[in-house]
PDB file of N, CA and C in Angstrom:
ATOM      1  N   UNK A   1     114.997  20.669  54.371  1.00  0.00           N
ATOM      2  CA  UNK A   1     116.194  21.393  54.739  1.00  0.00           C
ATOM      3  C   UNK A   1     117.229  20.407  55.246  1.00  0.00           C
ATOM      4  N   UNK A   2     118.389  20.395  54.797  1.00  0.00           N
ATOM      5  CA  UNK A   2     119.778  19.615  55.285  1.00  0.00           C
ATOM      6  C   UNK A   2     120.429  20.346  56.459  1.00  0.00           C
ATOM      7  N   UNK A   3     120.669  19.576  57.285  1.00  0.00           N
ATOM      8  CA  UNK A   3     121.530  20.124  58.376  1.00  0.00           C
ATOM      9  C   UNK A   3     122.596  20.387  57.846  1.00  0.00           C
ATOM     10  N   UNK A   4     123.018  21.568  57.941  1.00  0.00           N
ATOM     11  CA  UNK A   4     124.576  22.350  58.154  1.00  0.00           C
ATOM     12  C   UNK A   4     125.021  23.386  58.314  1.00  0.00           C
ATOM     13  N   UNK A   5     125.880  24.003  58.002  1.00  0.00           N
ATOM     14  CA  UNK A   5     126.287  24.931  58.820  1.00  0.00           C
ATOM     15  C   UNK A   5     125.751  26.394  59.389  1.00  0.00           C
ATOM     16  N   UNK A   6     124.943  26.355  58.263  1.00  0.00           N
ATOM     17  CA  UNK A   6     124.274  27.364  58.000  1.00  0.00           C
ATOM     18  C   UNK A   6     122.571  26.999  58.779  1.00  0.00           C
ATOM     19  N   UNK A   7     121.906  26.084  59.161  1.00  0.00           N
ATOM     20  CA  UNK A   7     120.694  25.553  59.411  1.00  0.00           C
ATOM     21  C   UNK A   7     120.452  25.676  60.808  1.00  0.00           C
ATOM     22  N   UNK A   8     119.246  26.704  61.071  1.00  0.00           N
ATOM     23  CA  UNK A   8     119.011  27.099  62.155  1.00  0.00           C
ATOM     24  C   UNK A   8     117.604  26.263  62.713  1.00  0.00           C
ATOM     25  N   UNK A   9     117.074  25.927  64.230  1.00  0.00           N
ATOM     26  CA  UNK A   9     116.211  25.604  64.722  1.00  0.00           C
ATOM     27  C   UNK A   9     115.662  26.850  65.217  1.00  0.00           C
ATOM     28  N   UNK A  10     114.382  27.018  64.491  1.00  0.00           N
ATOM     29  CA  UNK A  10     113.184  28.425  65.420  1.00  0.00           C
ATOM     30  C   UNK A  10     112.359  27.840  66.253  1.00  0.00           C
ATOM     31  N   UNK A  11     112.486  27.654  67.412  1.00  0.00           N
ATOM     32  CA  UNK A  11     111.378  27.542  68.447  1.00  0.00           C
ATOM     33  C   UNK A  11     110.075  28.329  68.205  1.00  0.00           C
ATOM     34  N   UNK A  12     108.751  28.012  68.286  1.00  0.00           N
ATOM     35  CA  UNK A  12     107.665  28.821  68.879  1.00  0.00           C
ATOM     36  C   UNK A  12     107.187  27.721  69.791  1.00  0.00           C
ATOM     37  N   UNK A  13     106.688  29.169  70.517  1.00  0.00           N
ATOM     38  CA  UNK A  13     105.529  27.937  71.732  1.00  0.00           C
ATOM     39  C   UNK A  13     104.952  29.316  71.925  1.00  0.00           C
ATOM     40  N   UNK A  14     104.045  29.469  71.863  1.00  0.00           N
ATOM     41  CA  UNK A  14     102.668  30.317  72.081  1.00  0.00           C
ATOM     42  C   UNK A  14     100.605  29.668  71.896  1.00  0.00           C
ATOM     43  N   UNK A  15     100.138  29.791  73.127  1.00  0.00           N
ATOM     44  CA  UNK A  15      99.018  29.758  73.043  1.00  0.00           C
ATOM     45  C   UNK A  15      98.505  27.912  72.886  1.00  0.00           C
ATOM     46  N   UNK A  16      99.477  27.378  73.339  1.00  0.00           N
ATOM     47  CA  UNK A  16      99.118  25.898  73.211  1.00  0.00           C
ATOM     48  C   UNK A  16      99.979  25.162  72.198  1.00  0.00           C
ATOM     49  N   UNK A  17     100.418  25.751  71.375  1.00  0.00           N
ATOM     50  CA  UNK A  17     101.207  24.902  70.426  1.00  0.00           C
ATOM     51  C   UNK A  17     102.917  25.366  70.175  1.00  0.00           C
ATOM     52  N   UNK A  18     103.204  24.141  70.365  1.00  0.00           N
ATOM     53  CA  UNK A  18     105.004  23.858  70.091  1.00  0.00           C
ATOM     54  C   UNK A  18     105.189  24.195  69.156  1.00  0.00           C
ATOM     55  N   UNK A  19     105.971  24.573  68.156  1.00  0.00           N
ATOM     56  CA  UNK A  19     106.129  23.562  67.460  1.00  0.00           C
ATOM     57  C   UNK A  19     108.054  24.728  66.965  1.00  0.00           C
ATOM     58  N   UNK A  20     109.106  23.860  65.898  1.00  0.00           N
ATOM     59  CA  UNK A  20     110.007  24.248  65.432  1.00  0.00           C
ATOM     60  C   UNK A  20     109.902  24.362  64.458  1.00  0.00           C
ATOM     61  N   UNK A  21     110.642  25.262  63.769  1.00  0.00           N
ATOM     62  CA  UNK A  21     111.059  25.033  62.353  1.00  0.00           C
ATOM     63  C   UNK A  21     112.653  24.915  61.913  1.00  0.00           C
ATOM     64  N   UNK A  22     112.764  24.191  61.167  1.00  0.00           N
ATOM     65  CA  UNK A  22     114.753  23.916  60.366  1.00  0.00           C
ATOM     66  C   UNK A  22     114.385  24.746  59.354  1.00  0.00           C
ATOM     67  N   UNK A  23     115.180  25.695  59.141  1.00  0.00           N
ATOM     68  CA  UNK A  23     115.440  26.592  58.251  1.00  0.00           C
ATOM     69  C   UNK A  23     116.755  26.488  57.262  1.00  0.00           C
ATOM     70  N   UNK A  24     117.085  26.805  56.274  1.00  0.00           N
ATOM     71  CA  UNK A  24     118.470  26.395  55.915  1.00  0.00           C
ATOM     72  C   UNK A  24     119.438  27.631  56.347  1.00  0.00           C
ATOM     73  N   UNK A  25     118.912  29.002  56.477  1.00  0.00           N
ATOM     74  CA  UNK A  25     119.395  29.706  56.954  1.00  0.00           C
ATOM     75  C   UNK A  25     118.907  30.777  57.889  1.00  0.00           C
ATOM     76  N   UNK A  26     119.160  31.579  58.923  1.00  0.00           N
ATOM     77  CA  UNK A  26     118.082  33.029  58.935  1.00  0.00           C
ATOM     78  C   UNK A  26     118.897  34.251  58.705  1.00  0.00           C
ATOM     79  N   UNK A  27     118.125  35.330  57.889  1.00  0.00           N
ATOM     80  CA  UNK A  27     118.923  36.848  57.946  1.00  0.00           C
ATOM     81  C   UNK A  27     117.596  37.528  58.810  1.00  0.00           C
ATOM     82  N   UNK A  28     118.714  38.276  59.161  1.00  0.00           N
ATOM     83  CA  UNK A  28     118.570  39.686  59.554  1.00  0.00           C
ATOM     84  C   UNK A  28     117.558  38.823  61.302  1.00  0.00           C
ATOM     85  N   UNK A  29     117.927  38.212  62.060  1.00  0.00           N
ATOM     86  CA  UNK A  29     116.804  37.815  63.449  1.00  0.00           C
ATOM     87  C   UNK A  29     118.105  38.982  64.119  1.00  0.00           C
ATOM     88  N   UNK A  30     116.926  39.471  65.111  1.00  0.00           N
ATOM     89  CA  UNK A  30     116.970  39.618  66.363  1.00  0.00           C
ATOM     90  C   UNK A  30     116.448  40.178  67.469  1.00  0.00           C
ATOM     91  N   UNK A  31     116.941  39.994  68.680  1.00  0.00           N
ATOM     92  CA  UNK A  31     115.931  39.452  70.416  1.00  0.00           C
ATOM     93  C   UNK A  31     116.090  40.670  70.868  1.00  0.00           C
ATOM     94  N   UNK A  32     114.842  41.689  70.870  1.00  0.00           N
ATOM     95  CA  UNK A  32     114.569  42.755  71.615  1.00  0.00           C
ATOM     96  C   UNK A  32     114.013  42.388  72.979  1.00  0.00           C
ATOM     97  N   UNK A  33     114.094  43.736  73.361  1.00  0.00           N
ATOM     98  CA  UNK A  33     113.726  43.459  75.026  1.00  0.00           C
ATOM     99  C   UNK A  33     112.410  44.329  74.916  1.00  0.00           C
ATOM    100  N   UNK A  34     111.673  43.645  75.592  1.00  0.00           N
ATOM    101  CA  UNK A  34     109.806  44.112  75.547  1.00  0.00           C
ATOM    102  C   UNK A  34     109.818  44.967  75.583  1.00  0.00           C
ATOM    103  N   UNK A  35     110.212  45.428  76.683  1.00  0.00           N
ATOM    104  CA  UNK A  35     109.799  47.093  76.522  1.00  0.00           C
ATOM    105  C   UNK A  35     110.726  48.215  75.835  1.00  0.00           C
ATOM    106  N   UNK A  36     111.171  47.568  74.824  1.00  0.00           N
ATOM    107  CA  UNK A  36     111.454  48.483  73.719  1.00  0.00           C
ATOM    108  C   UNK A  36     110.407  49.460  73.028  1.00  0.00           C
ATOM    109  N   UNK A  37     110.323  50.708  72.863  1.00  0.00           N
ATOM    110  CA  UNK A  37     108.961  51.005  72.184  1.00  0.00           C
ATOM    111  C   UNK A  37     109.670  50.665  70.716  1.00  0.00           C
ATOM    112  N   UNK A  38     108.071  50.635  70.440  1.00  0.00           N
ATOM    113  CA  UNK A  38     107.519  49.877  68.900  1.00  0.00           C
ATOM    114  C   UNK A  38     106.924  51.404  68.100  1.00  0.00           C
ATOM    115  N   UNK A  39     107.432  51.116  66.953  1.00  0.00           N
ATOM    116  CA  UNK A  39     107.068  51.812  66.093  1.00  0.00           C
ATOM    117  C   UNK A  39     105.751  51.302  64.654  1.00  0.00           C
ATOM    118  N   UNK A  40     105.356  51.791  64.056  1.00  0.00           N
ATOM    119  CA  UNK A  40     104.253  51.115  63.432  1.00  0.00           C
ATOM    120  C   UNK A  40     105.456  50.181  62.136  1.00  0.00           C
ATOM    121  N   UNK A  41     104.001  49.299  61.383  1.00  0.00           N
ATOM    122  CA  UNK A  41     104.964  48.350  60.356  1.00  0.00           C
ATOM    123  C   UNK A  41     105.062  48.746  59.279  1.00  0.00           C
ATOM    124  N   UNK A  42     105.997  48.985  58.676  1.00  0.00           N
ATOM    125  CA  UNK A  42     105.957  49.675  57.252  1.00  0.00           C
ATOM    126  C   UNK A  42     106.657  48.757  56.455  1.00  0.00           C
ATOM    127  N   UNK A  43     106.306  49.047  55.266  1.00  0.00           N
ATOM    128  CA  UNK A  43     107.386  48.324  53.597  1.00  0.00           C
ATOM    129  C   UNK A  43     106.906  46.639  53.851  1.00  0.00           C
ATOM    130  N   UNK A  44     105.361  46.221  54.425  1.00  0.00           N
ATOM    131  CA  UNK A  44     105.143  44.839  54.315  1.00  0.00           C
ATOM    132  C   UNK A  44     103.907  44.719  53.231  1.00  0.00           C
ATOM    133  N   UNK A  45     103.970  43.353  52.337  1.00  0.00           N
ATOM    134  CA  UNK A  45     103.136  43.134  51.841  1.00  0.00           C
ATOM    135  C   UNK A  45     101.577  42.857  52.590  1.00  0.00           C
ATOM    136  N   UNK A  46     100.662  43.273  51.914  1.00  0.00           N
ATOM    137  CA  UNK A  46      98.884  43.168  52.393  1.00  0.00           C
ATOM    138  C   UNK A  46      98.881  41.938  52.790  1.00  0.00           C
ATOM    139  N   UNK A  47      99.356  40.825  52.289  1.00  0.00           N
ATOM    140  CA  UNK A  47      99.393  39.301  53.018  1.00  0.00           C
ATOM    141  C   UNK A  47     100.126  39.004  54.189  1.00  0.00           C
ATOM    142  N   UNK A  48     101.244  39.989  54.671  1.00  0.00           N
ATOM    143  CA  UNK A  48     102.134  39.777  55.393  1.00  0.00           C
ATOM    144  C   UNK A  48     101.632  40.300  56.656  1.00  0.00           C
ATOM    145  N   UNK A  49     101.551  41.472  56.599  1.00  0.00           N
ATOM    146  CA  UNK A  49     100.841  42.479  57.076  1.00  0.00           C
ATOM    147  C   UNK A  49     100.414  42.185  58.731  1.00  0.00           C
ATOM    148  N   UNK A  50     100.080  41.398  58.933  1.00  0.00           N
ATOM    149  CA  UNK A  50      98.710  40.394  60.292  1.00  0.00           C
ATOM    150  C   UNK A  50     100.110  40.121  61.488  1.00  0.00           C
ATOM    151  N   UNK A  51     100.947  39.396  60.770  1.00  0.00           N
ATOM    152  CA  UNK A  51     102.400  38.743  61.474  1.00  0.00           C
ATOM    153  C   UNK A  51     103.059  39.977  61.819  1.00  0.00           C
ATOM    154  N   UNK A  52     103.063  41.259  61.521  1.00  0.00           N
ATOM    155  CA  UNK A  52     104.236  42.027  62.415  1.00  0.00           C
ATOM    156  C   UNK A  52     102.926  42.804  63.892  1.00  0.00           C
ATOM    157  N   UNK A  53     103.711  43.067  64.361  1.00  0.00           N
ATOM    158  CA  UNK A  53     102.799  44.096  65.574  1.00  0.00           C
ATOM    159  C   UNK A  53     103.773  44.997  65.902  1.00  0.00           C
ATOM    160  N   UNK A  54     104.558  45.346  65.131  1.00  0.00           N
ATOM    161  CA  UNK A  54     105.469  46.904  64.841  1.00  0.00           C
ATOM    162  C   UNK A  54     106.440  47.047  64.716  1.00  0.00           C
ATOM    163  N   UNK A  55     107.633  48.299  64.979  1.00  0.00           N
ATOM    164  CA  UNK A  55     108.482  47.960  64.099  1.00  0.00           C
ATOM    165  C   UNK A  55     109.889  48.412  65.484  1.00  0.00           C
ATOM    166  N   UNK A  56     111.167  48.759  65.334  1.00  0.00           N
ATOM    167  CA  UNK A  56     111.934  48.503  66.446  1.00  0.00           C
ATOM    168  C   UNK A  56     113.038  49.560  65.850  1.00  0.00           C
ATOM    169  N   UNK A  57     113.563  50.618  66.333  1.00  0.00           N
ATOM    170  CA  UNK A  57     114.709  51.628  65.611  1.00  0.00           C
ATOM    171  C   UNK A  57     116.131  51.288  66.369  1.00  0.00           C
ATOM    172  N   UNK A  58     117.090  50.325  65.648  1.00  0.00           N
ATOM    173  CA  UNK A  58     118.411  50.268  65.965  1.00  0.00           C
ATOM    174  C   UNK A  58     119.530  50.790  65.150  1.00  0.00           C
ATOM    175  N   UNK A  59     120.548  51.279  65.915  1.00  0.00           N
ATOM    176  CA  UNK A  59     121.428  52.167  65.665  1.00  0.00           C
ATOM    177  C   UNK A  59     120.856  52.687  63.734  1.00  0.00           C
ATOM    178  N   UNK A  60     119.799  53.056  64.043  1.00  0.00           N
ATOM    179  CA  UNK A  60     119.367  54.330  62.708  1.00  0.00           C
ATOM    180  C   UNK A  60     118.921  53.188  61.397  1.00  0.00           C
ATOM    181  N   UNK A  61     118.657  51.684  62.071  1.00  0.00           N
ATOM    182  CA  UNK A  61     117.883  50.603  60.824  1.00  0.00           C
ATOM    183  C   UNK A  61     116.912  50.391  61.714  1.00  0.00           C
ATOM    184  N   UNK A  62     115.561  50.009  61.045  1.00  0.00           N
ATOM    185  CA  UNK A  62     114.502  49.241  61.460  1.00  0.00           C
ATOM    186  C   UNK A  62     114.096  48.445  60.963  1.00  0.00           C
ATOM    187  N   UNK A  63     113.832  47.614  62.500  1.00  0.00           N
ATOM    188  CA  UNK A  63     113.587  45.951  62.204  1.00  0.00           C
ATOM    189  C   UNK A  63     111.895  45.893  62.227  1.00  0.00           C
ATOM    190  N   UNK A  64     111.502  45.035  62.099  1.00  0.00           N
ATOM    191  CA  UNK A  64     110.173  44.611  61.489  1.00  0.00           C
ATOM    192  C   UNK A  64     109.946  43.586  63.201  1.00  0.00           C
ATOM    193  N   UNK A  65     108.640  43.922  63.600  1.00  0.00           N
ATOM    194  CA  UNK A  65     108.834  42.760  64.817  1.00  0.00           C
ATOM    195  C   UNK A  65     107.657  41.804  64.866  1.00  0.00           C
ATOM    196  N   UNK A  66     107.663  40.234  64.558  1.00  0.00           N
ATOM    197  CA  UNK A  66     106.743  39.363  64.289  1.00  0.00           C
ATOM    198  C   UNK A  66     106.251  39.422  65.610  1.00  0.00           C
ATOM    199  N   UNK A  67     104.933  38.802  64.925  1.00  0.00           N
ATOM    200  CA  UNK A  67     103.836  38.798  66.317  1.00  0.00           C
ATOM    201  C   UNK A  67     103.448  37.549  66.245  1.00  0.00           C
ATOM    202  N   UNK A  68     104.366  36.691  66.766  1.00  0.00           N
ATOM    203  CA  UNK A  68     104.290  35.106  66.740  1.00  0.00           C
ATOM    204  C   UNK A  68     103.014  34.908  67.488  1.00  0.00           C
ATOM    205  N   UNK A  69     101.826  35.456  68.008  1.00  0.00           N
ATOM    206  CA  UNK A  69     100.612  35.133  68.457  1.00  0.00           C
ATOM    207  C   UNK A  69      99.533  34.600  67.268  1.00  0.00           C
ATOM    208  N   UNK A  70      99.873  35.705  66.225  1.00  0.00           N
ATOM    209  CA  UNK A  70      99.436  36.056  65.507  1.00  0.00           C
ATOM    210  C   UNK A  70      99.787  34.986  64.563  1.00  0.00           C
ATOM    211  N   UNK A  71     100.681  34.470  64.177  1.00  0.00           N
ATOM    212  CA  UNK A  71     101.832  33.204  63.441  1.00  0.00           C
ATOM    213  C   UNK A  71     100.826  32.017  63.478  1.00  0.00           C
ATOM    214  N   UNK A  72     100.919  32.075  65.053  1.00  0.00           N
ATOM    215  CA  UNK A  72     100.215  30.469  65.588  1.00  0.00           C
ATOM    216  C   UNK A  72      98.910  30.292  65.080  1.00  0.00           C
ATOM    217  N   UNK A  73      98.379  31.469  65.500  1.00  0.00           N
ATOM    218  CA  UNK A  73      96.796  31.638  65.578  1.00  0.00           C
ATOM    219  C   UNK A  73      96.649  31.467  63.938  1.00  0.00           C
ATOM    220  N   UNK A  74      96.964  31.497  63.239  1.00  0.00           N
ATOM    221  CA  UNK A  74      96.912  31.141  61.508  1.00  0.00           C
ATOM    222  C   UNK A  74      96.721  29.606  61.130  1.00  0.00           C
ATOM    223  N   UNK A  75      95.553  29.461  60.359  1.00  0.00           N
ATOM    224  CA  UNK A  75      95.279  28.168  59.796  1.00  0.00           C
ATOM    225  C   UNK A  75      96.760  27.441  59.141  1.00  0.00           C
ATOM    226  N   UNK A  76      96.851  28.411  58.516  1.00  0.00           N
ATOM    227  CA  UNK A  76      97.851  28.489  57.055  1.00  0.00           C
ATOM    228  C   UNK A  76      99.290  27.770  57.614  1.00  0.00           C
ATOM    229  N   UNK A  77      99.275  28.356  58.942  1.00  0.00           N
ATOM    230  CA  UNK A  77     100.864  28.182  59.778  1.00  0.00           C
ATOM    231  C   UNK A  77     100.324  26.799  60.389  1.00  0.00           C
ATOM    232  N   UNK A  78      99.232  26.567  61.095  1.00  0.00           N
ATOM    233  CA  UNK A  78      99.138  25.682  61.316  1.00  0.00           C
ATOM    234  C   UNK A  78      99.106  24.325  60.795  1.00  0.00           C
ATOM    235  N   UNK A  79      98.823  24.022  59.485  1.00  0.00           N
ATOM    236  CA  UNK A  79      98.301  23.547  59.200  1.00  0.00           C
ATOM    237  C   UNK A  79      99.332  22.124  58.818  1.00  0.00           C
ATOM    238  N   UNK A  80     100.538  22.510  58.372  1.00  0.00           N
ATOM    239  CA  UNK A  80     101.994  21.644  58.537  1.00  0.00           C
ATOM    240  C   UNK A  80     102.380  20.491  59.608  1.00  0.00           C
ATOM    241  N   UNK A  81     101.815  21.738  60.885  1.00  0.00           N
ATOM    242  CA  UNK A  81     102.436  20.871  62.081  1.00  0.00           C
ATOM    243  C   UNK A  81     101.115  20.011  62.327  1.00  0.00           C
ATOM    244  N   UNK A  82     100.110  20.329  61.900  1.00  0.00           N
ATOM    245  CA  UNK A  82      98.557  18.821  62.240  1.00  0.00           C
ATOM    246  C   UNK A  82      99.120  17.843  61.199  1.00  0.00           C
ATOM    247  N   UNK A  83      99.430  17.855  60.194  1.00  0.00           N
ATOM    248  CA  UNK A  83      99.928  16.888  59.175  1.00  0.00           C
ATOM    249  C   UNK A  83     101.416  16.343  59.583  1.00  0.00           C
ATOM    250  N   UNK A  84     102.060  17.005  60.234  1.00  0.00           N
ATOM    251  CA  UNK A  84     103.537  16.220  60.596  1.00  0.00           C
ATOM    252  C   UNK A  84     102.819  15.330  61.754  1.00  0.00           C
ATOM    253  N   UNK A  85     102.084  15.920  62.674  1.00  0.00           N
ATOM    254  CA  UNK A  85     101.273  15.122  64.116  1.00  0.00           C
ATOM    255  C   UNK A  85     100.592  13.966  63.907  1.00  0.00           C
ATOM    256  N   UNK A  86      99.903  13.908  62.566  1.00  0.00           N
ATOM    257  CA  UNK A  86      99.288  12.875  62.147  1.00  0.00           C
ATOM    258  C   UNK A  86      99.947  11.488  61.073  1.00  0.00           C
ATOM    259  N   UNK A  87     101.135  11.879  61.101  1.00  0.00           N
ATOM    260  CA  UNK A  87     101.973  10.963  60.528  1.00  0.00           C
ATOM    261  C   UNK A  87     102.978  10.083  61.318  1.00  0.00           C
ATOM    262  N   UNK A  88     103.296  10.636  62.570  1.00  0.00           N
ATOM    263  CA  UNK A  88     103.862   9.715  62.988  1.00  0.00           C
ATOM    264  C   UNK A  88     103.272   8.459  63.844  1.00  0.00           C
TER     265      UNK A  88
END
């Protein structure tokens, strides 16, 4: 990903591990407040599925809400940032 105008930094830090990602862009983010109630996850693929932990009703759209516990805790996700760790 090239830095510009459009190129966002995602923080995670959950459960022991840092780590960022550079994105070239993001749609559709945004920062609910916890105790929003959650609704269940709908319209996700069977692979996707694990990463939401429910869903969020704003002004009459619903958002999808990742369960970055769930992110970390993944081989698959992990597996980038042991190979960036081991290169420098």
């Amino acid at each position: 990903t090239r830095l510009s105008r459009d190129a966002r930094i995602i923080v995670l830090a959950d459960s022991g591990l840092n780590s960022c990602l550079l994105v070239n862009n993001v749609a559709g983010l945004k920062v609910f407040s916890e105790d929003q109630p959650q609704g269940p996850v709908h319209d996700v693929s069977a692979e996707l599925i694990e990463f939401f932990s429910g869903s969020i009703e704003v002004d009459n759209e619903s958002w999808l809400v990742m369960d970055v516990p769930a992110l970390v805790a993944n081989g698959k996700f992990r597996s980038p940032a042991r190979v960036a760790s081991l290169v420098r």
